[in-house]
Amino acid sequence: MSNGHGPDPASAPLEPVERLIVVVLFEGVDLLDVTGPPEVFSLVPRETDDEAGYRVVLAARTLDPVTTSAGVRVLPDLTFAEAATRSIDTLLVPGAVELDSARRVHALTDPELVEQVRTLAARARRVASVCVGAHLLAAAGLLDGRRATTHWSTAEQLAAEHPAVEVDADPIFIRDGEVWTGAGISACLDLSLALVAEDFGEGVALRVARQLVMYLKRPSGQSQFSVPLEPVSATRRAEDLRHFVRRHLGGRLSLADIAAYAHVSERQLARIFKSELGTTPAAYIESARVELARGRLETTDATLERIASACGFGTADTLVRAFRRTLGITPTEYRLRFRTG
């Protein structure tokens, strides 16, 4: 109520709230993990009446330039110590990897950096990791008892080093309470769009996605799994079996056929697949066929019956059931979302 001496403060328009996003910056960090999310957040004011939107800052140990994995140098906006005095809306934690002597990818976790992440997380409303940044969250104890994802290449490492974390390498991002984890590389955009959707609604997130020329904001359940992108098997025999399966996906492909090709029993074949590829022969064949069908759904107008036949499913009903098991959606829904031609 006005006191007659000026406008009533209760009736004055509310000032837009600026959401502070702190991105953790350190030597060797993956460049896209750092630059991708801010591109998404920067488009929010263009697509909403909220002029404040987000304020993104990069925090590092010092204000010296940081060299990313791509060799590009980035300047921090403030130090970890300064960031720890702020009220943080979202703490965004990217990651870094190295190759071992066998050229296998290994996620890096520096103890001092882990402690900084733990400190900053206590100041944040929510925490999100990008790609292998999940390893830093796990090392800080922030994923214990939670379901989380990361880049498929380091999922086994995450599960082995942190048994208290329920690792699911398939989704492109996962939310468990106020802790979010994202999968590999470009999935940082999907995760960022999901954060925008939580703050400003699905409509704003979809308009931002269009500005980024993303076909559609992908749901969290969208699989990051891709058969051709699997790591090279530990043995030449298992690698040869993978190629044999892919060459014969369109025809009748039984376990007996694969076992005969490998000159082993079906029981021995199952042991090879389990130890080398982490799955059963039947599950691998179905996943490979789904992958083949995904490509045809994305790039052709072929009917489901034709795609099912060409990919070895036999019937459209079998194709639909496989898609539901593997991706959680139907082939028709997948085509509507990801058709590129």
One Martini backbone bead per residue (centre of mass of N, CA, C, O) as a GRO file, in nm:
protein
  341
    1MET     BB    1   0.098   0.035   0.021
    2SER     BB    2   0.066   0.364  -0.008
    3ASN     BB    3   0.197   0.673   0.160
    4GLY     BB    4   0.197   0.930  -0.061
    5HIS     BB    5   0.537   0.946  -0.138
    6GLY     BB    6   0.502   0.705  -0.349
    7PRO     BB    7   0.555   0.424  -0.467
    8ASP     BB    8   0.465   0.105  -0.434
    9PRO     BB    9   0.678  -0.150  -0.380
   10ALA     BB   10   0.476  -0.391  -0.428
   11SER     BB   11   0.403  -0.272  -0.737
   12ALA     BB   12   0.669  -0.312  -0.838
   13PRO     BB   13   0.869  -0.432  -1.057
   14LEU     BB   14   1.056  -0.696  -1.100
   15GLU     BB   15   1.366  -0.787  -1.102
   16PRO     BB   16   1.567  -0.954  -1.281
   17VAL     BB   17   1.721  -1.264  -1.255
   18GLU     BB   18   2.051  -1.353  -1.217
   19ARG     BB   19   2.223  -1.634  -1.337
   20LEU     BB   20   2.493  -1.800  -1.202
   21ILE     BB   21   2.758  -1.936  -1.400
   22VAL     BB   22   3.008  -2.178  -1.322
   23VAL     BB   23   3.310  -2.252  -1.486
   24VAL     BB   24   3.542  -2.491  -1.486
   25LEU     BB   25   3.898  -2.425  -1.500
   26PHE     BB   26   4.167  -2.610  -1.673
   27GLU     BB   27   4.421  -2.783  -1.762
   28GLY     BB   28   4.315  -2.964  -2.052
   29VAL     BB   29   4.047  -2.889  -2.119
   30ASP     BB   30   3.767  -2.922  -2.290
   31LEU     BB   31   3.657  -2.689  -2.502
   32LEU     BB   32   3.350  -2.755  -2.555
   33ASP     BB   33   3.272  -2.773  -2.255
   34VAL     BB   34   3.314  -2.458  -2.220
   35THR     BB   35   3.168  -2.321  -2.492
   36GLY     BB   36   2.890  -2.451  -2.542
   37PRO     BB   37   2.693  -2.364  -2.310
   38PRO     BB   38   2.717  -2.048  -2.342
   39GLU     BB   39   2.575  -2.042  -2.618
   40VAL     BB   40   2.302  -2.122  -2.507
   41PHE     BB   41   2.264  -1.905  -2.278
   42SER     BB   42   2.296  -1.645  -2.469
   43LEU     BB   43   1.997  -1.693  -2.615
   44VAL     BB   44   1.772  -1.637  -2.408
   45PRO     BB   45   1.710  -1.324  -2.435
   46ARG     BB   46   1.605  -1.358  -2.736
   47GLU     BB   47   1.357  -1.576  -2.625
   48THR     BB   48   1.293  -1.358  -2.393
   49ASP     BB   49   1.193  -1.121  -2.142
   50ASP     BB   50   1.448  -1.201  -1.991
   51GLU     BB   51   1.724  -0.994  -1.956
   52ALA     BB   52   1.915  -1.153  -1.773
   53GLY     BB   53   1.940  -1.452  -1.729
   54TYR     BB   54   2.271  -1.518  -1.779
   55ARG     BB   55   2.588  -1.556  -1.601
   56VAL     BB   56   2.905  -1.629  -1.732
   57VAL     BB   57   3.183  -1.787  -1.567
   58LEU     BB   58   3.536  -1.831  -1.528
   59ALA     BB   59   3.709  -2.067  -1.318
   60ALA     BB   60   4.029  -2.056  -1.147
   61ARG     BB   61   4.311  -2.053  -0.972
   62THR     BB   62   4.385  -1.831  -1.175
   63LEU     BB   63   4.426  -1.552  -1.416
   64ASP     BB   64   4.560  -1.724  -1.601
   65PRO     BB   65   4.598  -1.874  -1.875
   66VAL     BB   66   4.426  -2.148  -2.034
   67THR     BB   67   4.500  -2.464  -2.168
   68THR     BB   68   4.355  -2.655  -2.382
   69SER     BB   69   4.325  -2.945  -2.566
   70ALA     BB   70   4.330  -2.758  -2.842
   71GLY     BB   71   4.536  -2.501  -2.761
   72VAL     BB   72   4.343  -2.304  -2.647
   73ARG     BB   73   4.324  -1.998  -2.491
   74VAL     BB   74   4.190  -1.905  -2.165
   75LEU     BB   75   4.019  -1.661  -1.973
   76PRO     BB   76   3.959  -1.591  -1.668
   77ASP     BB   77   3.738  -1.418  -1.439
   78LEU     BB   78   3.802  -1.600  -1.182
   79THR     BB   79   3.857  -1.740  -0.891
   80PHE     BB   80   3.784  -1.982  -0.675
   81ALA     BB   81   3.780  -1.799  -0.427
   82GLU     BB   82   3.578  -1.595  -0.548
   83ALA     BB   83   3.347  -1.797  -0.617
   84ALA     BB   84   3.304  -1.889  -0.308
   85THR     BB   85   3.148  -1.597  -0.249
   86ARG     BB   86   2.918  -1.685  -0.422
   87SER     BB   87   2.599  -1.720  -0.568
   88ILE     BB   88   2.525  -2.023  -0.719
   89ASP     BB   89   2.334  -2.168  -0.952
   90THR     BB   90   2.561  -2.302  -1.159
   91LEU     BB   91   2.774  -2.580  -1.175
   92LEU     BB   92   3.026  -2.633  -1.425
   93VAL     BB   93   3.182  -2.956  -1.516
   94PRO     BB   94   3.439  -3.039  -1.681
   95GLY     BB   95   3.687  -3.221  -1.875
   96ALA     BB   96   3.958  -3.475  -1.897
   97VAL     BB   97   4.207  -3.643  -2.104
   98GLU     BB   98   4.396  -3.948  -2.165
   99LEU     BB   99   4.647  -4.152  -2.305
  100ASP     BB  100   4.762  -4.449  -2.302
  101SER     BB  101   4.979  -4.687  -2.423
  102ALA     BB  102   4.703  -4.817  -2.570
  103ARG     BB  103   4.507  -4.575  -2.645
  104ARG     BB  104   4.338  -4.519  -2.396
  105VAL     BB  105   4.088  -4.368  -2.234
  106HIS     BB  106   4.145  -4.125  -1.958
  107ALA     BB  107   4.032  -3.985  -1.685
  108LEU     BB  108   4.083  -3.685  -1.505
  109THR     BB  109   4.198  -3.634  -1.149
  110ASP     BB  110   4.252  -3.366  -0.940
  111PRO     BB  111   4.262  -3.319  -0.609
  112GLU     BB  112   4.250  -3.008  -0.598
  113LEU     BB  113   4.009  -2.981  -0.793
  114VAL     BB  114   3.810  -3.151  -0.634
  115GLU     BB  115   3.801  -2.959  -0.389
  116GLN     BB  116   3.690  -2.716  -0.543
  117VAL     BB  117   3.428  -2.850  -0.635
  118ARG     BB  118   3.318  -2.905  -0.351
  119THR     BB  119   3.308  -2.611  -0.260
  120LEU     BB  120   3.128  -2.493  -0.493
  121ALA     BB  121   2.883  -2.685  -0.461
  122ALA     BB  122   2.794  -2.562  -0.181
  123ARG     BB  123   2.708  -2.279  -0.352
  124ALA     BB  124   2.499  -2.445  -0.523
  125ARG     BB  125   2.195  -2.529  -0.655
  126ARG     BB  126   2.349  -2.669  -0.900
  127VAL     BB  127   2.495  -2.955  -1.075
  128ALA     BB  128   2.716  -2.996  -1.369
  129SER     BB  129   2.829  -3.226  -1.605
  130VAL     BB  130   3.074  -3.268  -1.870
  131CYS     BB  131   3.124  -3.552  -1.956
  132VAL     BB  132   3.415  -3.631  -1.775
  133GLY     BB  133   3.327  -3.452  -1.525
  134ALA     BB  134   3.203  -3.685  -1.355
  135HIS     BB  135   3.471  -3.767  -1.216
  136LEU     BB  136   3.485  -3.516  -1.033
  137LEU     BB  137   3.219  -3.558  -0.885
  138ALA     BB  138   3.285  -3.838  -0.775
  139ALA     BB  139   3.547  -3.758  -0.619
  140ALA     BB  140   3.361  -3.547  -0.443
  141GLY     BB  141   3.084  -3.720  -0.369
  142LEU     BB  142   2.826  -3.623  -0.563
  143LEU     BB  143   2.737  -3.938  -0.676
  144ASP     BB  144   2.653  -4.081  -0.440
  145GLY     BB  145   2.366  -4.270  -0.497
  146ARG     BB  146   2.369  -4.207  -0.803
  147ARG     BB  147   2.272  -4.137  -1.123
  148ALA     BB  148   2.501  -4.165  -1.411
  149THR     BB  149   2.693  -4.005  -1.670
  150THR     BB  150   2.910  -4.045  -1.962
  151HIS     BB  151   3.138  -4.113  -2.156
  152TRP     BB  152   3.164  -4.419  -2.298
  153SER     BB  153   3.489  -4.447  -2.270
  154THR     BB  154   3.460  -4.400  -1.922
  155ALA     BB  155   3.244  -4.576  -1.775
  156GLU     BB  156   3.412  -4.807  -1.654
  157GLN     BB  157   3.592  -4.630  -1.481
  158LEU     BB  158   3.371  -4.504  -1.308
  159ALA     BB  159   3.259  -4.772  -1.190
  160ALA     BB  160   3.529  -4.880  -1.069
  161GLU     BB  161   3.606  -4.615  -0.888
  162HIS     BB  162   3.266  -4.579  -0.825
  163PRO     BB  163   3.046  -4.793  -0.678
  164ALA     BB  164   2.830  -4.570  -0.563
  165VAL     BB  165   2.773  -4.542  -0.866
  166GLU     BB  166   2.518  -4.526  -1.113
  167VAL     BB  167   2.608  -4.633  -1.422
  168ASP     BB  168   2.491  -4.478  -1.737
  169ALA     BB  169   2.601  -4.482  -2.079
  170ASP     BB  170   2.347  -4.405  -2.265
  171PRO     BB  171   2.258  -4.138  -2.197
  172ILE     BB  172   2.302  -3.789  -2.256
  173PHE     BB  173   2.137  -3.740  -1.982
  174ILE     BB  174   2.120  -3.682  -1.615
  175ARG     BB  175   1.882  -3.656  -1.347
  176ASP     BB  176   1.964  -3.618  -0.983
  177GLY     BB  177   1.810  -3.394  -0.877
  178GLU     BB  178   2.069  -3.136  -0.856
  179VAL     BB  179   2.218  -3.352  -1.047
  180TRP     BB  180   2.409  -3.338  -1.346
  181THR     BB  181   2.475  -3.549  -1.638
  182GLY     BB  182   2.687  -3.578  -1.922
  183ALA     BB  183   2.789  -3.668  -2.210
  184GLY     BB  184   2.935  -3.653  -2.508
  185ILE     BB  185   3.026  -3.356  -2.611
  186SER     BB  186   2.749  -3.245  -2.776
  187ALA     BB  187   2.569  -3.307  -2.516
  188CYS     BB  188   2.608  -3.024  -2.383
  189LEU     BB  189   2.368  -2.896  -2.534
  190ASP     BB  190   2.140  -3.072  -2.419
  191LEU     BB  191   2.189  -3.007  -2.126
  192SER     BB  192   2.156  -2.698  -2.150
  193LEU     BB  193   1.865  -2.709  -2.256
  194ALA     BB  194   1.750  -2.846  -2.002
  195LEU     BB  195   1.815  -2.610  -1.813
  196VAL     BB  196   1.644  -2.405  -1.962
  197ALA     BB  197   1.375  -2.556  -1.934
  198GLU     BB  198   1.366  -2.539  -1.624
  199ASP     BB  199   1.377  -2.215  -1.614
  200PHE     BB  200   1.184  -2.134  -1.904
  201GLY     BB  201   1.102  -2.370  -2.072
  202GLU     BB  202   1.041  -2.549  -2.359
  203GLY     BB  203   0.999  -2.320  -2.563
  204VAL     BB  204   1.270  -2.179  -2.527
  205ALA     BB  205   1.451  -2.422  -2.583
  206LEU     BB  206   1.352  -2.466  -2.877
  207ARG     BB  207   1.434  -2.186  -2.984
  208VAL     BB  208   1.732  -2.220  -2.925
  209ALA     BB  209   1.773  -2.470  -3.101
  210ARG     BB  210   1.710  -2.322  -3.367
  211GLN     BB  211   1.941  -2.116  -3.348
  212LEU     BB  212   2.154  -2.373  -3.349
  213VAL     BB  213   2.061  -2.584  -3.561
  214MET     BB  214   1.890  -2.788  -3.413
  215TYR     BB  215   1.666  -3.018  -3.480
  216LEU     BB  216   1.641  -3.110  -3.168
  217LYS     BB  217   1.567  -3.149  -2.854
  218ARG     BB  218   1.695  -3.392  -2.679
  219PRO     BB  219   1.630  -3.642  -2.494
  220SER     BB  220   1.767  -3.807  -2.229
  221GLY     BB  221   1.709  -4.104  -2.359
  222GLN     BB  222   1.900  -4.064  -2.569
  223SER     BB  223   2.130  -4.234  -2.731
  224GLN     BB  224   2.499  -4.267  -2.743
  225PHE     BB  225   2.494  -4.522  -2.888
  226SER     BB  226   2.746  -4.670  -3.123
  227VAL     BB  227   2.869  -4.922  -3.289
  228PRO     BB  228   3.109  -4.785  -3.463
  229LEU     BB  229   3.221  -4.644  -3.173
  230GLU     BB  230   3.355  -4.867  -3.061
  231PRO     BB  231   3.594  -5.000  -2.910
  232VAL     BB  232   3.855  -5.171  -2.951
  233SER     BB  233   3.922  -5.474  -2.913
  234ALA     BB  234   4.134  -5.689  -2.738
  235THR     BB  235   4.077  -5.880  -2.985
  236ARG     BB  236   4.082  -5.990  -3.304
  237ARG     BB  237   3.843  -6.185  -3.290
  238ALA     BB  238   3.626  -5.988  -3.185
  239GLU     BB  239   3.657  -5.789  -3.418
  240ASP     BB  240   3.579  -5.991  -3.639
  241LEU     BB  241   3.293  -6.045  -3.533
  242ARG     BB  242   3.181  -5.765  -3.569
  243HIS     BB  243   3.215  -5.756  -3.879
  244PHE     BB  244   3.044  -6.002  -3.941
  245VAL     BB  245   2.780  -5.897  -3.830
  246ARG     BB  246   2.759  -5.636  -4.010
  247ARG     BB  247   2.761  -5.798  -4.289
  248HIS     BB  248   2.479  -5.980  -4.178
  249LEU     BB  249   2.219  -5.812  -4.088
  250GLY     BB  250   2.012  -5.858  -4.342
  251GLY     BB  251   2.007  -6.148  -4.247
  252ARG     BB  252   2.040  -6.452  -4.134
  253LEU     BB  253   2.147  -6.447  -3.775
  254SER     BB  254   2.295  -6.679  -3.592
  255LEU     BB  255   2.475  -6.824  -3.348
  256ALA     BB  256   2.568  -7.059  -3.526
  257ASP     BB  257   2.695  -6.887  -3.749
  258ILE     BB  258   2.909  -6.745  -3.573
  259ALA     BB  259   3.041  -6.998  -3.452
  260ALA     BB  260   3.129  -7.120  -3.722
  261TYR     BB  261   3.311  -6.886  -3.808
  262ALA     BB  262   3.489  -6.912  -3.526
  263HIS     BB  263   3.525  -7.211  -3.431
  264VAL     BB  264   3.294  -7.238  -3.205
  265SER     BB  265   3.098  -7.253  -2.958
  266GLU     BB  266   2.825  -7.104  -2.826
  267ARG     BB  267   2.944  -7.081  -2.542
  268GLN     BB  268   3.214  -6.950  -2.626
  269LEU     BB  269   3.089  -6.709  -2.768
  270ALA     BB  270   2.959  -6.585  -2.519
  271ARG     BB  271   3.230  -6.538  -2.369
  272ILE     BB  272   3.355  -6.347  -2.573
  273PHE     BB  273   3.139  -6.124  -2.564
  274LYS     BB  274   3.149  -6.069  -2.260
  275SER     BB  275   3.464  -6.006  -2.231
  276GLU     BB  276   3.498  -5.804  -2.497
  277LEU     BB  277   3.184  -5.654  -2.517
  278GLY     BB  278   2.973  -5.674  -2.267
  279THR     BB  279   2.784  -5.899  -2.408
  280THR     BB  280   2.560  -6.049  -2.602
  281PRO     BB  281   2.500  -6.163  -2.908
  282ALA     BB  282   2.199  -6.079  -2.927
  283ALA     BB  283   2.235  -5.785  -2.827
  284TYR     BB  284   2.435  -5.699  -3.043
  285ILE     BB  285   2.264  -5.749  -3.292
  286GLU     BB  286   2.033  -5.561  -3.217
  287SER     BB  287   2.201  -5.300  -3.193
  288ALA     BB  288   2.309  -5.305  -3.483
  289ARG     BB  289   2.029  -5.294  -3.619
  290VAL     BB  290   1.938  -5.031  -3.496
  291GLU     BB  291   2.164  -4.860  -3.614
  292LEU     BB  292   2.089  -4.914  -3.910
  293ALA     BB  293   1.797  -4.805  -3.887
  294ARG     BB  294   1.858  -4.518  -3.803
  295GLY     BB  295   1.988  -4.429  -4.068
  296ARG     BB  296   1.727  -4.478  -4.243
  297LEU     BB  297   1.538  -4.289  -4.084
  298GLU     BB  298   1.717  -4.025  -4.130
  299THR     BB  299   1.760  -4.065  -4.481
  300THR     BB  300   1.474  -4.198  -4.537
  301ASP     BB  301   1.133  -4.311  -4.671
  302ALA     BB  302   1.113  -4.579  -4.574
  303THR     BB  303   0.952  -4.823  -4.462
  304LEU     BB  304   0.933  -5.026  -4.196
  305GLU     BB  305   0.929  -5.288  -4.358
  306ARG     BB  306   1.186  -5.235  -4.523
  307ILE     BB  307   1.379  -5.186  -4.287
  308ALA     BB  308   1.335  -5.452  -4.142
  309SER     BB  309   1.436  -5.628  -4.376
  310ALA     BB  310   1.723  -5.490  -4.426
  311CYS     BB  311   1.803  -5.533  -4.094
  312GLY     BB  312   1.680  -5.831  -3.991
  313PHE     BB  313   1.383  -5.829  -3.845
  314GLY     BB  314   1.138  -5.887  -4.072
  315THR     BB  315   0.947  -5.703  -3.889
  316ALA     BB  316   0.801  -5.422  -3.765
  317ASP     BB  317   0.744  -5.527  -3.479
  318THR     BB  318   1.039  -5.600  -3.415
  319LEU     BB  319   1.151  -5.317  -3.454
  320VAL     BB  320   0.984  -5.176  -3.235
  321ARG     BB  321   1.080  -5.346  -2.993
  322ALA     BB  322   1.382  -5.278  -3.021
  323PHE     BB  323   1.354  -4.972  -2.984
  324ARG     BB  324   1.229  -4.976  -2.703
  325ARG     BB  325   1.464  -5.123  -2.564
  326THR     BB  326   1.705  -4.927  -2.661
  327LEU     BB  327   1.550  -4.611  -2.675
  328GLY     BB  328   1.231  -4.572  -2.580
  329ILE     BB  329   1.125  -4.570  -2.882
  330THR     BB  330   0.996  -4.535  -3.182
  331PRO     BB  331   1.063  -4.519  -3.513
  332THR     BB  332   0.867  -4.284  -3.570
  333GLU     BB  333   0.971  -4.094  -3.351
  334TYR     BB  334   1.259  -4.086  -3.449
  335ARG     BB  335   1.205  -3.966  -3.730
  336LEU     BB  336   1.068  -3.700  -3.637
  337ARG     BB  337   1.336  -3.600  -3.483
  338PHE     BB  338   1.591  -3.710  -3.707
  339ARG     BB  339   1.527  -3.611  -3.976
  340THR     BB  340   1.753  -3.485  -4.248
  341GLY     BB  341   1.607  -3.492  -4.556
   0.00000   0.00000   0.00000
